[in-house]
Amino acid sequence: MASRSYGACVLCRKAVAVKVMCRGTSVAAHPQSQVDFLKGEVHRKHPGVTNLKTLRLPEELQTAARSIILRAQVTRLTDRTRSLANFLWSRKRAVEDFTLRQKAVSLEKQLWEKAMEKRGDIDEQALADRIKKKVFSELRRTTYHWSPMKYDEELGVVYMAARLAGCYAAVRRAINEIKKRDPSFAPHSLLDFGSGLGTVAWASHSCWGDTLKEMVCVDSSGPMNALAERLLKGDDERAEPHIKQVYFRQFLPVSPKVQFDLVVAAFTLSELPAVKEREEAVLTLWRKTSSYLVLVENGTKEGHQMLMEARDTLLKKQEKTVHDTRPASVFAPCPHELTCPKLASELTTPCNFQQHYQPLPLPGHNDRQTEKFSYVILTRTEPAGAETEGVDWTRLVAPVQRRTRHVHCRMCCPDGRLQHLVVTARKHSRDVYRCARNSDWGDQLPIIQKVEEDVQSDSE
């Protein structure tokens, strides 16, 4: 016993984590020293932290946007801004034809069964016509009527007031995951599909402005492309663009062999009417990806489900013609490539995250707002950054609840399960505990031991 105690004390001088375990009752599955997963960082900046403080638009972008909006003199701008933001947030996918036909057949069967219960002298042809009309009427009343968004210049200005800052915040937070976990990544080229006002170019420039040499922005709306160019030039046609080498297109590059280091589609999949079109778009974008593909959508059930469709398409479907044979792997936010546990549960809830930001200084805007979004990043490269041998990196999928001497963490784990872990210094080491206290919703959390009694199903 004496020699074991002496050995433990020697380790205590090297690693605070082992010191705590010597005093406690639990045993670590993989005792790690502080440097193993902290990589020399302090706890509040541990490798799993990817959250950002309240974001502001770049000064040049904010000044240009405010100038364009004020010059446009849009009537009822505040009301229209609020209305458009609410409409885009509540937007759903178009109902597939197959689903609609199934619903029509089921409804028709129910109506015939009710009619047969009152059987008497009836004109079957007249009854069939009445049932048919009733089916059409019910479908029109209960089916979500999806229609594509068509932006002219005025609606583009309203969109700018409503969504410019929020879109920038979501994209900036998503790509920060790459910048933090893969610091060696230095992209030279960017493709933004569904570029809108060019927020992806601005967000990417804020991360990799020194290395990005070509940014191709693709959007089918001519007026939106024109507004994006005005933003780059500070609302001055004669001025040089603030970010150079940005090219606007209305169609994707034709050649399947042309690839970009970073490909982004933010709030774009929801503008495609059918699952087949979304699937084809995602496969096309993946063919054009040489390193990272970033997809961002609203943090709603619809947005999350569209992203999971895209994720499954790239992980499970095989293309006939493959120019780049490197397979897709999930970089973030999922710590696994299994079915999303949030979709597998009976009570389906979206996997979403949030980013605080300062809105444009316009009437009716609050001091600080929160963008709730879902995202998925896929990569062709080898895992880098926070991954450490012997350490499970989980994803925090809800706000962390900090209590006296313990922290409640709800996590998505590498085994594909949602778990609720109560982290304490005694049972999980001082380092893990302090990392948990300094982490929040959306960050990764290192777990270096298995504590069965503290793991509970998140279904409670």
PDB file of N, CA, C and O in Angstrom, residues 15 18 21 37 41 53 74 135 140 178 211 241 269 285 315 339 350 380 403-404 425-426 428 454:
ATOM      1  N   ALA A  15       0.229  15.660 -12.543  1.00  0.00           N
ATOM      2  CA  ALA A  15      -1.129  15.830 -13.095  1.00  0.00           C
ATOM      3  C   ALA A  15      -2.127  15.998 -11.979  1.00  0.00           C
ATOM      4  O   ALA A  15      -2.269  15.126 -11.143  1.00  0.00           O
ATOM      5  N   VAL A  18      -4.928  13.166 -11.660  1.00  0.00           N
ATOM      6  CA  VAL A  18      -4.679  11.930 -10.936  1.00  0.00           C
ATOM      7  C   VAL A  18      -4.741  12.168  -9.442  1.00  0.00           C
ATOM      8  O   VAL A  18      -5.180  11.327  -8.672  1.00  0.00           O
ATOM      9  N   MET A  21      -8.205  11.796  -8.279  1.00  0.00           N
ATOM     10  CA  MET A  21      -8.642  10.403  -8.292  1.00  0.00           C
ATOM     11  C   MET A  21      -8.080   9.621  -7.113  1.00  0.00           C
ATOM     12  O   MET A  21      -8.685   8.687  -6.623  1.00  0.00           O
ATOM     13  N   PHE A  37      -4.998  16.715 -23.101  1.00  0.00           N
ATOM     14  CA  PHE A  37      -6.139  17.249 -23.844  1.00  0.00           C
ATOM     15  C   PHE A  37      -6.243  18.772 -23.785  1.00  0.00           C
ATOM     16  O   PHE A  37      -6.887  19.375 -24.633  1.00  0.00           O
ATOM     17  N   GLU A  41      -3.388  24.921 -23.079  1.00  0.00           N
ATOM     18  CA  GLU A  41      -4.356  26.018 -22.920  1.00  0.00           C
ATOM     19  C   GLU A  41      -4.911  26.047 -21.495  1.00  0.00           C
ATOM     20  O   GLU A  41      -4.940  25.028 -20.798  1.00  0.00           O
ATOM     21  N   LYS A  53     -17.864  35.161 -28.496  1.00  0.00           N
ATOM     22  CA  LYS A  53     -18.571  36.217 -27.772  1.00  0.00           C
ATOM     23  C   LYS A  53     -19.517  36.929 -28.734  1.00  0.00           C
ATOM     24  O   LYS A  53     -19.581  36.621 -29.916  1.00  0.00           O
ATOM     25  N   VAL A  74     -37.508  52.368 -47.832  1.00  0.00           N
ATOM     26  CA  VAL A  74     -38.582  51.373 -47.929  1.00  0.00           C
ATOM     27  C   VAL A  74     -39.687  51.732 -46.939  1.00  0.00           C
ATOM     28  O   VAL A  74     -39.426  51.989 -45.762  1.00  0.00           O
ATOM     29  N   VAL A 135     -62.020  15.860 -50.557  1.00  0.00           N
ATOM     30  CA  VAL A 135     -60.602  15.513 -50.416  1.00  0.00           C
ATOM     31  C   VAL A 135     -59.729  16.675 -50.872  1.00  0.00           C
ATOM     32  O   VAL A 135     -58.788  17.083 -50.170  1.00  0.00           O
ATOM     33  N   ARG A 140     -56.142  21.201 -49.621  1.00  0.00           N
ATOM     34  CA  ARG A 140     -55.794  22.621 -49.773  1.00  0.00           C
ATOM     35  C   ARG A 140     -55.733  23.317 -48.417  1.00  0.00           C
ATOM     36  O   ARG A 140     -54.892  24.184 -48.188  1.00  0.00           O
ATOM     37  N   ILE A 178     -13.918  25.174 -37.672  1.00  0.00           N
ATOM     38  CA  ILE A 178     -12.781  24.734 -38.492  1.00  0.00           C
ATOM     39  C   ILE A 178     -11.514  25.480 -38.079  1.00  0.00           C
ATOM     40  O   ILE A 178     -10.452  24.882 -37.893  1.00  0.00           O
ATOM     41  N   THR A 211      -5.212  34.401 -46.699  1.00  0.00           N
ATOM     42  CA  THR A 211      -4.924  33.313 -47.642  1.00  0.00           C
ATOM     43  C   THR A 211      -5.948  33.185 -48.769  1.00  0.00           C
ATOM     44  O   THR A 211      -5.610  32.684 -49.843  1.00  0.00           O
ATOM     45  N   PRO A 241     -13.695  47.384 -54.231  1.00  0.00           N
ATOM     46  CA  PRO A 241     -14.353  46.511 -53.244  1.00  0.00           C
ATOM     47  C   PRO A 241     -13.460  46.289 -52.029  1.00  0.00           C
ATOM     48  O   PRO A 241     -12.231  46.184 -52.164  1.00  0.00           O
ATOM     49  N   LEU A 269     -30.571  25.229 -48.647  1.00  0.00           N
ATOM     50  CA  LEU A 269     -31.302  23.984 -48.893  1.00  0.00           C
ATOM     51  C   LEU A 269     -32.805  24.195 -48.748  1.00  0.00           C
ATOM     52  O   LEU A 269     -33.600  23.580 -49.462  1.00  0.00           O
ATOM     53  N   LEU A 285     -22.270  19.929 -54.658  1.00  0.00           N
ATOM     54  CA  LEU A 285     -21.394  20.726 -53.798  1.00  0.00           C
ATOM     55  C   LEU A 285     -20.249  19.876 -53.250  1.00  0.00           C
ATOM     56  O   LEU A 285     -19.115  20.352 -53.122  1.00  0.00           O
ATOM     57  N   LEU A 315     -22.812  10.436 -46.619  1.00  0.00           N
ATOM     58  CA  LEU A 315     -22.185   9.317 -45.923  1.00  0.00           C
ATOM     59  C   LEU A 315     -22.571   7.965 -46.510  1.00  0.00           C
ATOM     60  O   LEU A 315     -21.780   7.015 -46.468  1.00  0.00           O
ATOM     61  N   THR A 339     -27.026   7.485 -36.763  1.00  0.00           N
ATOM     62  CA  THR A 339     -28.270   8.257 -36.866  1.00  0.00           C
ATOM     63  C   THR A 339     -28.347   9.275 -35.739  1.00  0.00           C
ATOM     64  O   THR A 339     -28.024   8.963 -34.589  1.00  0.00           O
ATOM     65  N   PRO A 350     -35.021  19.543 -32.561  1.00  0.00           N
ATOM     66  CA  PRO A 350     -33.882  19.853 -33.420  1.00  0.00           C
ATOM     67  C   PRO A 350     -32.583  19.942 -32.637  1.00  0.00           C
ATOM     68  O   PRO A 350     -32.570  20.342 -31.471  1.00  0.00           O
ATOM     69  N   ARG A 380     -13.060  16.029 -46.214  1.00  0.00           N
ATOM     70  CA  ARG A 380     -12.304  14.971 -46.878  1.00  0.00           C
ATOM     71  C   ARG A 380     -10.960  14.742 -46.185  1.00  0.00           C
ATOM     72  O   ARG A 380     -10.233  13.819 -46.517  1.00  0.00           O
ATOM     73  N   ARG A 403     -23.817  24.386 -11.007  1.00  0.00           N
ATOM     74  CA  ARG A 403     -24.294  24.358  -9.629  1.00  0.00           C
ATOM     75  C   ARG A 403     -23.093  24.304  -8.682  1.00  0.00           C
ATOM     76  O   ARG A 403     -21.959  24.159  -9.117  1.00  0.00           O
ATOM     77  N   THR A 404     -23.344  24.384  -7.390  1.00  0.00           N
ATOM     78  CA  THR A 404     -22.262  24.334  -6.413  1.00  0.00           C
ATOM     79  C   THR A 404     -21.549  22.985  -6.487  1.00  0.00           C
ATOM     80  O   THR A 404     -22.150  21.932  -6.281  1.00  0.00           O
ATOM     81  N   ALA A 425     -15.471  17.454  -9.642  1.00  0.00           N
ATOM     82  CA  ALA A 425     -14.013  17.355  -9.595  1.00  0.00           C
ATOM     83  C   ALA A 425     -13.585  16.028  -8.988  1.00  0.00           C
ATOM     84  O   ALA A 425     -12.582  15.439  -9.396  1.00  0.00           O
ATOM     85  N   ARG A 426     -14.357  15.534  -8.043  1.00  0.00           N
ATOM     86  CA  ARG A 426     -13.974  14.299  -7.341  1.00  0.00           C
ATOM     87  C   ARG A 426     -14.042  13.088  -8.265  1.00  0.00           C
ATOM     88  O   ARG A 426     -13.172  12.221  -8.235  1.00  0.00           O
ATOM     89  N   HIS A 428     -14.470  13.153 -11.807  1.00  0.00           N
ATOM     90  CA  HIS A 428     -14.036  13.298 -13.190  1.00  0.00           C
ATOM     91  C   HIS A 428     -12.720  14.019 -13.357  1.00  0.00           C
ATOM     92  O   HIS A 428     -12.328  14.300 -14.493  1.00  0.00           O
ATOM     93  N   ASP A 454     -23.406   8.191 -12.949  1.00  0.00           N
ATOM     94  CA  ASP A 454     -23.771   9.576 -13.244  1.00  0.00           C
ATOM     95  C   ASP A 454     -24.365   9.738 -14.635  1.00  0.00           C
ATOM     96  O   ASP A 454     -24.784  10.818 -15.002  1.00  0.00           O
TER      97      ASP A 454
END
